[in-house]
PDB file of C-alpha atoms in Angstrom:
ATOM      1  CA  MET A   1      -4.999-140.905 -97.979  1.00 72.00           C
ATOM      2  CA  THR A   2      -1.421-141.103 -96.747  1.00 81.00           C
ATOM      3  CA  ASP A   3       0.762-144.018 -97.850  1.00 87.00           C
ATOM      4  CA  THR A   4       1.016-145.224 -94.251  1.00 92.00           C
ATOM      5  CA  ARG A   5      -2.725-145.156 -93.698  1.00 92.00           C
ATOM      6  CA  HIS A   6      -3.314-146.904 -97.007  1.00 91.00           C
ATOM      7  CA  GLY A   7      -0.743-149.557 -96.082  1.00 94.00           C
ATOM      8  CA  ILE A   8      -2.402-150.188 -92.716  1.00 96.00           C
ATOM      9  CA  LEU A   9      -5.825-150.687 -94.288  1.00 95.00           C
ATOM     10  CA  GLU A  10      -4.483-152.927 -97.038  1.00 93.00           C
ATOM     11  CA  ALA A  11      -2.675-155.079 -94.478  1.00 96.00           C
ATOM     12  CA  LEU A  12      -5.663-155.319 -92.128  1.00 96.00           C
ATOM     13  CA  ALA A  13      -7.934-156.244 -95.038  1.00 94.00           C
ATOM     14  CA  GLU A  14      -5.945-159.481 -95.237  1.00 94.00           C
ATOM     15  CA  GLY A  15      -6.301-160.230 -91.523  1.00 95.00           C
ATOM     16  CA  PRO A  16      -5.232-159.079 -88.049  1.00 96.00           C
ATOM     17  CA  ARG A  17      -1.785-157.546 -87.660  1.00 96.00           C
ATOM     18  CA  SER A  18       0.117-156.514 -84.579  1.00 96.00           C
ATOM     19  CA  GLY A  19       1.343-152.954 -84.213  1.00 95.00           C
ATOM     20  CA  GLU A  20       4.900-154.225 -84.372  1.00 95.00           C
ATOM     21  CA  ALA A  21       4.266-156.147 -87.597  1.00 96.00           C
ATOM     22  CA  LEU A  22       2.637-153.104 -89.194  1.00 96.00           C
ATOM     23  CA  ALA A  23       5.507-150.868 -88.098  1.00 96.00           C
ATOM     24  CA  ASP A  24       8.092-153.237 -89.576  1.00 96.00           C
ATOM     25  CA  MET A  25       6.160-153.663 -92.821  1.00 95.00           C
ATOM     26  CA  LEU A  26       5.613-149.925 -93.318  1.00 95.00           C
ATOM     27  CA  GLU A  27       8.998-148.866 -91.918  1.00 95.00           C
ATOM     28  CA  VAL A  28       7.501-146.498 -89.364  1.00 96.00           C
ATOM     29  CA  SER A  29       7.424-146.434 -85.572  1.00 96.00           C
ATOM     30  CA  ARG A  30       4.775-148.237 -83.556  1.00 95.00           C
ATOM     31  CA  ALA A  31       3.714-144.821 -82.264  1.00 96.00           C
ATOM     32  CA  ALA A  32       3.091-143.727 -85.857  1.00 96.00           C
ATOM     33  CA  VAL A  33       1.000-146.850 -86.468  1.00 96.00           C
ATOM     34  CA  TRP A  34      -1.088-146.102 -83.370  1.00 96.00           C
ATOM     35  CA  LYS A  35      -1.545-142.477 -84.477  1.00 96.00           C
ATOM     36  CA  HIS A  36      -2.809-143.503 -87.922  1.00 95.00           C
ATOM     37  CA  VAL A  37      -5.085-146.181 -86.481  1.00 96.00           C
ATOM     38  CA  GLU A  38      -6.643-143.594 -84.167  1.00 96.00           C
ATOM     39  CA  ALA A  39      -7.134-141.222 -87.098  1.00 94.00           C
ATOM     40  CA  LEU A  40      -8.880-143.961 -89.059  1.00 95.00           C
ATOM     41  CA  ARG A  41     -11.111-144.726 -86.072  1.00 95.00           C
ATOM     42  CA  GLU A  42     -12.083-141.055 -85.873  1.00 93.00           C
ATOM     43  CA  GLN A  43     -13.218-141.281 -89.503  1.00 91.00           C
ATOM     44  CA  GLY A  44     -15.474-144.209 -88.670  1.00 93.00           C
ATOM     45  CA  PHE A  45     -13.290-147.203 -89.527  1.00 96.00           C
ATOM     46  CA  GLU A  46     -13.975-150.014 -87.080  1.00 96.00           C
ATOM     47  CA  ILE A  47     -10.517-151.202 -86.026  1.00 97.00           C
ATOM     48  CA  GLU A  48     -10.490-153.473 -82.983  1.00 96.00           C
ATOM     49  CA  SER A  49      -7.522-154.308 -80.791  1.00 95.00           C
ATOM     50  CA  GLY A  50      -7.248-157.947 -79.739  1.00 93.00           C
ATOM     51  CA  PRO A  51      -4.761-160.675 -78.884  1.00 92.00           C
ATOM     52  CA  ASP A  52      -3.760-160.952 -82.549  1.00 92.00           C
ATOM     53  CA  GLY A  53      -3.296-157.200 -82.904  1.00 95.00           C
ATOM     54  CA  TYR A  54      -5.431-154.805 -84.892  1.00 97.00           C
ATOM     55  CA  ALA A  55      -8.395-156.169 -86.887  1.00 97.00           C
ATOM     56  CA  LEU A  56     -10.489-154.315 -89.462  1.00 96.00           C
ATOM     57  CA  GLY A  57     -14.263-154.429 -89.087  1.00 95.00           C
ATOM     58  CA  ASP A  58     -16.725-152.096 -90.775  1.00 94.00           C
ATOM     59  CA  VAL A  59     -15.661-149.437 -93.260  1.00 95.00           C
ATOM     60  CA  PRO A  60     -17.434-146.042 -93.212  1.00 95.00           C
ATOM     61  CA  GLU A  61     -20.208-145.487 -95.726  1.00 93.00           C
ATOM     62  CA  PHE A  62     -18.586-142.273 -96.973  1.00 95.00           C
ATOM     63  CA  GLY A  63     -15.474-140.121 -96.639  1.00 94.00           C
ATOM     64  CA  GLY A  64     -12.131-139.653 -98.344  1.00 93.00           C
ATOM     65  CA  ASP A  65     -10.147-142.564 -96.919  1.00 93.00           C
ATOM     66  CA  ALA A  66     -13.227-144.790 -97.142  1.00 95.00           C
ATOM     67  CA  ILE A  67     -13.610-144.112-100.882  1.00 96.00           C
ATOM     68  CA  GLN A  68      -9.877-144.521-101.459  1.00 95.00           C
ATOM     69  CA  PHE A  69      -9.848-147.892 -99.667  1.00 95.00           C
ATOM     70  CA  GLY A  70     -10.427-150.603-102.258  1.00 93.00           C
ATOM     71  CA  LEU A  71     -10.746-148.157-105.161  1.00 96.00           C
ATOM     72  CA  ASP A  72      -9.548-149.853-108.352  1.00 96.00           C
ATOM     73  CA  ALA A  73      -8.797-146.658-110.273  1.00 97.00           C
ATOM     74  CA  PRO A  74      -5.767-144.346-110.129  1.00 96.00           C
ATOM     75  CA  PHE A  75      -7.435-141.372-108.449  1.00 97.00           C
ATOM     76  CA  ASP A  76      -6.536-139.550-105.248  1.00 96.00           C
ATOM     77  CA  VAL A  77      -9.580-138.547-103.216  1.00 96.00           C
ATOM     78  CA  GLU A  78      -9.857-135.054-101.711  1.00 96.00           C
ATOM     79  CA  PHE A  79     -12.807-135.060 -99.304  1.00 96.00           C
ATOM     80  CA  GLN A  80     -14.278-132.009 -97.598  1.00 94.00           C
ATOM     81  CA  GLU A  81     -17.399-131.883 -95.450  1.00 94.00           C
ATOM     82  CA  GLN A  82     -18.751-128.745 -97.116  1.00 95.00           C
ATOM     83  CA  VAL A  83     -17.686-126.644-100.098  1.00 95.00           C
ATOM     84  CA  GLY A  84     -19.250-124.035-102.305  1.00 93.00           C
ATOM     85  CA  SER A  85     -18.657-126.160-105.395  1.00 94.00           C
ATOM     86  CA  THR A  86     -16.474-129.206-105.996  1.00 96.00           C
ATOM     87  CA  ASN A  87     -15.698-127.826-109.464  1.00 95.00           C
ATOM     88  CA  ASP A  88     -14.317-124.677-107.820  1.00 95.00           C
ATOM     89  CA  VAL A  89     -12.103-126.731-105.498  1.00 97.00           C
ATOM     90  CA  ALA A  90     -10.906-128.824-108.440  1.00 97.00           C
ATOM     91  CA  ARG A  91     -10.096-125.654-110.366  1.00 97.00           C
ATOM     92  CA  ASP A  92      -7.879-124.470-107.496  1.00 97.00           C
ATOM     93  CA  LEU A  93      -6.135-127.848-107.457  1.00 98.00           C
ATOM     94  CA  ALA A  94      -5.602-127.581-111.215  1.00 97.00           C
ATOM     95  CA  ALA A  95      -3.881-124.213-110.691  1.00 96.00           C
ATOM     96  CA  ASP A  96      -1.520-125.994-108.281  1.00 96.00           C
ATOM     97  CA  GLY A  97      -0.629-128.603-110.904  1.00 96.00           C
ATOM     98  CA  ALA A  98      -2.693-131.520-109.563  1.00 97.00           C
ATOM     99  CA  ALA A  99      -4.064-134.299-111.779  1.00 97.00           C
ATOM    100  CA  ASP A 100      -6.213-137.409-111.384  1.00 98.00           C
ATOM    101  CA  VAL A 101      -7.827-136.071-108.219  1.00 98.00           C
ATOM    102  CA  VAL A 102     -11.466-136.550-107.237  1.00 98.00           C
ATOM    103  CA  VAL A 103     -12.959-133.811-105.062  1.00 98.00           C
ATOM    104  CA  VAL A 104     -15.866-135.177-103.007  1.00 98.00           C
ATOM    105  CA  THR A 105     -18.027-133.354-100.498  1.00 97.00           C
ATOM    106  CA  GLU A 106     -20.929-134.104 -98.191  1.00 95.00           C
ATOM    107  CA  GLU A 107     -22.632-130.825 -99.070  1.00 94.00           C
ATOM    108  CA  GLN A 108     -22.339-128.085-101.695  1.00 91.00           C
ATOM    109  CA  THR A 109     -23.621-124.633-100.861  1.00 90.00           C
ATOM    110  CA  GLY A 110     -23.264-123.265-104.391  1.00 73.00           C
ATOM    111  CA  GLY A 111     -23.723-126.203-106.729  1.00 59.00           C
ATOM    112  CA  ARG A 112     -24.473-125.323-110.352  1.00 60.00           C
ATOM    113  CA  GLY A 113     -25.653-127.333-113.315  1.00 54.00           C
ATOM    114  CA  ARG A 114     -25.605-126.711-117.052  1.00 53.00           C
ATOM    115  CA  LEU A 115     -26.531-123.217-118.248  1.00 48.00           C
ATOM    116  CA  ASP A 116     -25.655-121.987-114.739  1.00 54.00           C
ATOM    117  CA  ARG A 117     -28.799-123.558-113.246  1.00 55.00           C
ATOM    118  CA  GLU A 118     -28.852-124.038-109.485  1.00 59.00           C
ATOM    119  CA  TRP A 119     -28.303-127.633-108.342  1.00 56.00           C
ATOM    120  CA  ALA A 120     -29.527-128.494-104.839  1.00 62.00           C
ATOM    121  CA  SER A 121     -26.696-130.318-103.063  1.00 82.00           C
ATOM    122  CA  PRO A 122     -27.704-131.222 -99.490  1.00 89.00           C
ATOM    123  CA  PRO A 123     -26.050-133.865 -97.289  1.00 92.00           C
ATOM    124  CA  GLY A 124     -26.774-137.403 -98.433  1.00 95.00           C
ATOM    125  CA  GLY A 125     -26.050-136.877-102.112  1.00 96.00           C
ATOM    126  CA  ILE A 126     -22.901-137.548-104.111  1.00 97.00           C
ATOM    127  CA  TRP A 127     -21.258-134.315-105.214  1.00 97.00           C
ATOM    128  CA  GLN A 128     -17.890-134.804-106.875  1.00 97.00           C
ATOM    129  CA  SER A 129     -15.531-133.466-109.524  1.00 98.00           C
ATOM    130  CA  ILE A 130     -12.754-135.344-111.304  1.00 98.00           C
ATOM    131  CA  LEU A 131      -9.679-133.339-112.286  1.00 98.00           C
ATOM    132  CA  LEU A 132      -7.867-134.707-115.334  1.00 97.00           C
ATOM    133  CA  ARG A 133      -5.073-133.676-117.653  1.00 96.00           C
ATOM    134  CA  PRO A 134      -5.929-135.618-120.824  1.00 94.00           C
ATOM    135  CA  ASP A 135      -3.419-135.607-123.636  1.00 90.00           C
ATOM    136  CA  ARG A 136      -6.144-134.949-126.195  1.00 88.00           C
ATOM    137  CA  PRO A 137      -7.237-132.129-128.517  1.00 90.00           C
ATOM    138  CA  ALA A 138     -10.004-129.932-127.151  1.00 91.00           C
ATOM    139  CA  ALA A 139     -12.413-131.134-129.850  1.00 91.00           C
ATOM    140  CA  THR A 140     -12.494-134.626-128.313  1.00 92.00           C
ATOM    141  CA  ILE A 141     -13.426-133.474-124.790  1.00 93.00           C
ATOM    142  CA  PRO A 142     -17.212-134.023-125.133  1.00 93.00           C
ATOM    143  CA  GLN A 143     -16.462-137.743-125.030  1.00 95.00           C
ATOM    144  CA  PHE A 144     -15.540-137.379-121.368  1.00 96.00           C
ATOM    145  CA  THR A 145     -18.992-135.964-120.659  1.00 95.00           C
ATOM    146  CA  LEU A 146     -20.590-138.977-122.317  1.00 97.00           C
ATOM    147  CA  ALA A 147     -18.289-141.335-120.404  1.00 97.00           C
ATOM    148  CA  ALA A 148     -19.264-139.750-117.096  1.00 98.00           C
ATOM    149  CA  ALA A 149     -22.971-140.161-117.850  1.00 97.00           C
ATOM    150  CA  VAL A 150     -22.395-143.809-118.739  1.00 98.00           C
ATOM    151  CA  ALA A 151     -20.435-144.369-115.527  1.00 98.00           C
ATOM    152  CA  VAL A 152     -23.232-142.957-113.360  1.00 98.00           C
ATOM    153  CA  THR A 153     -25.886-144.904-115.271  1.00 98.00           C
ATOM    154  CA  THR A 154     -23.925-148.131-114.910  1.00 98.00           C
ATOM    155  CA  ALA A 155     -23.599-147.684-111.145  1.00 98.00           C
ATOM    156  CA  ALA A 156     -27.305-146.814-110.826  1.00 98.00           C
ATOM    157  CA  ARG A 157     -28.409-149.874-112.764  1.00 98.00           C
ATOM    158  CA  GLU A 158     -26.147-152.133-110.736  1.00 97.00           C
ATOM    159  CA  ALA A 159     -27.726-150.643-107.609  1.00 97.00           C
ATOM    160  CA  GLY A 160     -31.165-151.608-108.944  1.00 97.00           C
ATOM    161  CA  VAL A 161     -32.377-148.349-110.531  1.00 97.00           C
ATOM    162  CA  ASP A 162     -33.418-148.497-114.196  1.00 95.00           C
ATOM    163  CA  ALA A 163     -31.645-145.327-115.296  1.00 97.00           C
ATOM    164  CA  GLY A 164     -30.811-144.002-118.737  1.00 97.00           C
ATOM    165  CA  ILE A 165     -29.242-140.965-120.405  1.00 97.00           C
ATOM    166  CA  LYS A 166     -30.784-137.914-122.013  1.00 96.00           C
ATOM    167  CA  TRP A 167     -28.340-136.295-124.429  1.00 96.00           C
ATOM    168  CA  PRO A 168     -25.770-135.382-123.594  1.00 92.00           C
ATOM    169  CA  ASN A 169     -25.317-135.826-119.866  1.00 91.00           C
ATOM    170  CA  ASP A 170     -28.508-136.061-117.790  1.00 95.00           C
ATOM    171  CA  VAL A 171     -29.199-139.376-116.058  1.00 97.00           C
ATOM    172  CA  LEU A 172     -32.942-139.996-115.811  1.00 97.00           C
ATOM    173  CA  VAL A 173     -35.379-142.524-114.452  1.00 96.00           C
ATOM    174  CA  GLY A 174     -38.286-143.082-116.837  1.00 87.00           C
ATOM    175  CA  ASP A 175     -38.209-142.365-120.557  1.00 68.00           C
ATOM    176  CA  GLY A 176     -41.069-139.885-120.739  1.00 62.00           C
ATOM    177  CA  ARG A 177     -43.216-142.101-122.975  1.00 63.00           C
ATOM    178  CA  SER A 178     -45.309-143.153-119.988  1.00 63.00           C
ATOM    179  CA  GLY A 179     -45.434-139.605-118.668  1.00 68.00           C
ATOM    180  CA  ARG A 180     -42.661-139.971-116.045  1.00 80.00           C
ATOM    181  CA  GLU A 181     -39.157-138.654-116.538  1.00 91.00           C
ATOM    182  CA  ALA A 182     -37.245-137.745-113.371  1.00 95.00           C
ATOM    183  CA  LYS A 183     -33.680-136.494-113.168  1.00 95.00           C
ATOM    184  CA  LEU A 184     -31.311-138.550-111.046  1.00 97.00           C
ATOM    185  CA  ALA A 185     -27.941-136.999-111.903  1.00 97.00           C
ATOM    186  CA  GLY A 186     -26.184-134.468-114.070  1.00 94.00           C
ATOM    187  CA  VAL A 187     -22.692-133.888-115.414  1.00 95.00           C
ATOM    188  CA  LEU A 188     -20.948-130.543-115.887  1.00 93.00           C
ATOM    189  CA  THR A 189     -17.534-130.321-117.561  1.00 94.00           C
ATOM    190  CA  GLU A 190     -15.079-127.424-117.645  1.00 95.00           C
ATOM    191  CA  MET A 191     -11.729-127.185-119.368  1.00 95.00           C
ATOM    192  CA  GLU A 192      -8.820-124.893-120.042  1.00 95.00           C
ATOM    193  CA  GLY A 193      -6.411-125.164-122.930  1.00 91.00           C
ATOM    194  CA  GLU A 194      -5.829-124.529-126.604  1.00 86.00           C
ATOM    195  CA  ALA A 195      -7.388-126.156-129.646  1.00 80.00           C
ATOM    196  CA  ASP A 196      -4.618-128.736-129.928  1.00 83.00           C
ATOM    197  CA  ARG A 197      -3.935-129.252-126.206  1.00 88.00           C
ATOM    198  CA  VAL A 198      -6.023-129.424-123.061  1.00 93.00           C
ATOM    199  CA  GLU A 199      -4.357-127.994-119.958  1.00 95.00           C
ATOM    200  CA  TRP A 200      -6.907-129.469-117.566  1.00 97.00           C
ATOM    201  CA  LEU A 201     -10.402-130.904-117.580  1.00 98.00           C
ATOM    202  CA  ILE A 202     -12.901-131.048-114.715  1.00 98.00           C
ATOM    203  CA  VAL A 203     -15.817-133.468-114.869  1.00 98.00           C
ATOM    204  CA  GLY A 204     -18.369-132.561-112.198  1.00 97.00           C
ATOM    205  CA  MET A 205     -21.098-135.011-111.182  1.00 96.00           C
ATOM    206  CA  GLY A 206     -24.148-134.331-109.061  1.00 95.00           C
ATOM    207  CA  ILE A 207     -25.968-137.519-108.055  1.00 97.00           C
ATOM    208  CA  ASN A 208     -29.129-137.552-105.955  1.00 96.00           C
ATOM    209  CA  ALA A 209     -28.256-140.509-103.755  1.00 97.00           C
ATOM    210  CA  ASN A 210     -29.680-140.825-100.243  1.00 97.00           C
ATOM    211  CA  LEU A 211     -32.109-137.929-100.426  1.00 96.00           C
ATOM    212  CA  ASP A 212     -35.828-137.844 -99.728  1.00 92.00           C
ATOM    213  CA  ALA A 213     -38.094-136.865-102.589  1.00 85.00           C
ATOM    214  CA  GLU A 214     -39.323-133.881-100.557  1.00 86.00           C
ATOM    215  CA  ALA A 215     -35.786-132.439-100.529  1.00 84.00           C
ATOM    216  CA  LEU A 216     -35.553-132.463-104.323  1.00 88.00           C
ATOM    217  CA  PRO A 217     -36.745-130.064-107.007  1.00 85.00           C
ATOM    218  CA  ASP A 218     -39.817-130.965-109.043  1.00 83.00           C
ATOM    219  CA  GLU A 219     -39.201-133.628-111.686  1.00 88.00           C
ATOM    220  CA  ALA A 220     -36.173-134.990-109.842  1.00 93.00           C
ATOM    221  CA  THR A 221     -35.655-138.284-108.057  1.00 96.00           C
ATOM    222  CA  SER A 222     -33.019-140.025-105.964  1.00 97.00           C
ATOM    223  CA  LEU A 223     -31.601-143.492-105.484  1.00 97.00           C
ATOM    224  CA  ARG A 224     -33.324-143.638-102.089  1.00 97.00           C
ATOM    225  CA  ALA A 225     -36.674-142.639-103.574  1.00 96.00           C
ATOM    226  CA  GLU A 226     -36.419-145.274-106.296  1.00 96.00           C
ATOM    227  CA  LEU A 227     -35.152-148.122-104.108  1.00 97.00           C
ATOM    228  CA  GLY A 228     -36.933-147.377-100.860  1.00 96.00           C
ATOM    229  CA  GLU A 229     -33.629-147.624 -99.010  1.00 97.00           C
ATOM    230  CA  ASP A 230     -30.195-146.031 -98.916  1.00 97.00           C
ATOM    231  CA  VAL A 231     -27.289-147.072-101.110  1.00 97.00           C
ATOM    232  CA  ASN A 232     -23.726-147.374 -99.896  1.00 97.00           C
ATOM    233  CA  ARG A 233     -22.290-144.163-101.319  1.00 98.00           C
ATOM    234  CA  ARG A 234     -18.691-145.325-100.925  1.00 97.00           C
ATOM    235  CA  LEU A 235     -19.294-148.342-103.153  1.00 97.00           C
ATOM    236  CA  PHE A 236     -21.380-146.280-105.580  1.00 98.00           C
ATOM    237  CA  VAL A 237     -18.641-143.664-106.009  1.00 98.00           C
ATOM    238  CA  GLN A 238     -16.024-146.368-106.464  1.00 98.00           C
ATOM    239  CA  ARG A 239     -18.098-148.001-109.204  1.00 98.00           C
ATOM    240  CA  VAL A 240     -18.561-144.658-110.980  1.00 98.00           C
ATOM    241  CA  LEU A 241     -14.849-143.865-110.858  1.00 98.00           C
ATOM    242  CA  GLU A 242     -13.783-147.330-111.980  1.00 98.00           C
ATOM    243  CA  THR A 243     -16.182-147.346-114.934  1.00 98.00           C
ATOM    244  CA  PHE A 244     -15.158-143.821-115.934  1.00 98.00           C
ATOM    245  CA  ASP A 245     -11.471-144.793-115.749  1.00 98.00           C
ATOM    246  CA  ASP A 246     -12.077-147.843-117.974  1.00 98.00           C
ATOM    247  CA  LEU A 247     -13.861-145.700-120.570  1.00 97.00           C
ATOM    248  CA  ARG A 248     -11.275-142.922-120.660  1.00 96.00           C
ATOM    249  CA  ALA A 249      -8.656-145.602-121.341  1.00 95.00           C
ATOM    250  CA  ASP A 250     -10.706-146.914-124.290  1.00 95.00           C
ATOM    251  CA  PRO A 251     -12.239-143.905-126.094  1.00 93.00           C
ATOM    252  CA  ASP A 252     -13.463-146.072-128.976  1.00 93.00           C
ATOM    253  CA  ALA A 253     -15.868-147.808-126.572  1.00 96.00           C
ATOM    254  CA  ILE A 254     -17.533-144.638-125.282  1.00 97.00           C
ATOM    255  CA  LEU A 255     -20.080-143.997-128.033  1.00 96.00           C
ATOM    256  CA  ASP A 256     -21.339-147.581-128.103  1.00 97.00           C
ATOM    257  CA  ALA A 257     -21.649-147.579-124.317  1.00 97.00           C
ATOM    258  CA  TRP A 258     -23.555-144.285-124.439  1.00 97.00           C
ATOM    259  CA  ARG A 259     -25.881-145.560-127.173  1.00 97.00           C
ATOM    260  CA  ALA A 260     -26.669-148.645-125.089  1.00 96.00           C
ATOM    261  CA  ASP A 261     -27.811-146.432-122.192  1.00 96.00           C
ATOM    262  CA  ALA A 262     -29.455-143.670-124.229  1.00 97.00           C
ATOM    263  CA  LEU A 263     -33.078-142.650-123.751  1.00 96.00           C
ATOM    264  CA  THR A 264     -32.854-139.919-126.397  1.00 96.00           C
ATOM    265  CA  LEU A 265     -32.261-142.016-129.515  1.00 96.00           C
ATOM    266  CA  GLY A 266     -35.464-142.708-131.373  1.00 95.00           C
ATOM    267  CA  ARG A 267     -37.303-139.941-129.501  1.00 95.00           C
ATOM    268  CA  GLU A 268     -38.902-136.789-130.780  1.00 96.00           C
ATOM    269  CA  VAL A 269     -36.821-133.953-129.340  1.00 96.00           C
ATOM    270  CA  ARG A 270     -36.612-130.194-129.199  1.00 97.00           C
ATOM    271  CA  VAL A 271     -33.063-128.883-128.868  1.00 97.00           C
ATOM    272  CA  GLU A 272     -32.088-125.307-128.088  1.00 96.00           C
ATOM    273  CA  THR A 273     -28.623-125.095-129.613  1.00 93.00           C
ATOM    274  CA  ALA A 274     -25.721-123.083-128.263  1.00 87.00           C
ATOM    275  CA  SER A 275     -26.227-120.592-131.100  1.00 89.00           C
ATOM    276  CA  GLY A 276     -29.857-119.980-130.096  1.00 91.00           C
ATOM    277  CA  GLU A 277     -31.460-122.071-132.840  1.00 95.00           C
ATOM    278  CA  THR A 278     -34.352-124.431-132.074  1.00 97.00           C
ATOM    279  CA  VAL A 279     -34.212-127.855-133.731  1.00 97.00           C
ATOM    280  CA  VAL A 280     -37.204-130.209-133.629  1.00 97.00           C
ATOM    281  CA  GLY A 281     -37.130-133.739-134.986  1.00 97.00           C
ATOM    282  CA  THR A 282     -36.218-137.345-134.244  1.00 97.00           C
ATOM    283  CA  ALA A 283     -32.898-138.055-132.545  1.00 97.00           C
ATOM    284  CA  THR A 284     -31.322-140.824-134.593  1.00 97.00           C
ATOM    285  CA  ASP A 285     -27.716-141.243-133.427  1.00 97.00           C
ATOM    286  CA  VAL A 286     -24.602-139.728-131.886  1.00 97.00           C
ATOM    287  CA  GLU A 287     -21.259-139.432-133.593  1.00 96.00           C
ATOM    288  CA  ARG A 288     -17.826-138.391-132.358  1.00 93.00           C
ATOM    289  CA  PRO A 289     -17.136-136.599-130.161  1.00 93.00           C
ATOM    290  CA  GLY A 290     -20.736-136.547-128.925  1.00 94.00           C
ATOM    291  CA  THR A 291     -22.662-134.789-131.677  1.00 96.00           C
ATOM    292  CA  LEU A 292     -26.408-135.488-131.725  1.00 97.00           C
ATOM    293  CA  LEU A 293     -27.995-136.255-135.103  1.00 98.00           C
ATOM    294  CA  VAL A 294     -31.597-135.085-135.445  1.00 98.00           C
ATOM    295  CA  GLU A 295     -33.754-135.967-138.457  1.00 97.00           C
ATOM    296  CA  THR A 296     -35.903-132.943-139.298  1.00 96.00           C
ATOM    297  CA  ASP A 297     -38.263-132.112-142.144  1.00 94.00           C
ATOM    298  CA  ASP A 298     -35.329-130.341-143.794  1.00 94.00           C
ATOM    299  CA  GLY A 299     -32.803-133.135-143.362  1.00 96.00           C
ATOM    300  CA  VAL A 300     -30.311-134.205-140.697  1.00 97.00           C
ATOM    301  CA  GLU A 301     -29.104-131.573-138.237  1.00 96.00           C
ATOM    302  CA  ARG A 302     -25.848-132.137-136.353  1.00 96.00           C
ATOM    303  CA  ILE A 303     -25.910-130.543-132.908  1.00 96.00           C
ATOM    304  CA  HIS A 304     -22.650-130.207-131.024  1.00 94.00           C
ATOM    305  CA  ALA A 305     -24.025-128.540-127.898  1.00 92.00           C
ATOM    306  CA  GLY A 306     -27.440-127.594-126.641  1.00 93.00           C
ATOM    307  CA  ASP A 307     -30.300-128.155-124.230  1.00 93.00           C
ATOM    308  CA  CYS A 308     -32.356-131.201-125.198  1.00 95.00           C
ATOM    309  CA  GLU A 309     -36.020-131.768-124.344  1.00 94.00           C
ATOM    310  CA  HIS A 310     -37.773-135.092-124.910  1.00 94.00           C
ATOM    311  CA  LEU A 311     -41.176-134.489-126.471  1.00 92.00           C
ATOM    312  CA  ARG A 312     -44.031-136.687-125.313  1.00 83.00           C
ATOM    313  CA  PRO A 313     -45.901-138.643-127.981  1.00 75.00           C
ATOM    314  CA  THR A 314     -49.165-137.102-129.101  1.00 63.00           C
TER     315      THR A 314
END
């Protein structure tokens, strides 16, 4: 969002303003004000013209300027109607030196999940990637994955969906004990850097928002399917970004927040580790930077990365 457009929306949020008053406040011409107002209208902002000047009505449910408007987190929003992958777009922005940018799209044509699995990304979902340049060693980066899962879970619960986290980054509805365990969202992180310094980090999030159950893979669900109605994606994205920003500013709070939302702890699990080993046991805890502790017949196994499966009780 341009500074002028942001200034117009912020001013109109406080009440009607004349074109002349906006021009004086923003130090632009009245013609420039009119041009930006028309651009906002084309995006779906309801801006009426009356005797008191311009007045702001409804805000679009989705879109770049809509997400940016009222966002209480220091991110710029890059919105595109369709991309192959938001992570790919974020990677290009990283090569150009960008930071603290959120790439959001209406549709991904080549969305991927963990282990290079295909992720269906039709219109109506929330497909986004956050580009960061954290001043942290590479070993601490898994905490950002946990923080992203917490942020999505927090927004889902506030929307009325009883979601939780399967280690390390899948957001589910149902804990599997009753036989139901449906995936609502996933997180995929990429980074570039050295052991002692991260050049850039991309945190990709795929959230099944306003999608019908028929449009989803087996064992997946959506906010619409759980609630029986659509959510406001603009407000949902804002809540995710604001929660994620709070957590990245307070790394010591991430593990406790993840534990509070975890479905995995206390469960019997089977984990295929990154080295190809299979670990079966009871998940007992997580420790920095996101290592899963599994109690097995041979003692405690510490798993830094892997594919976790919740085992149903016999």
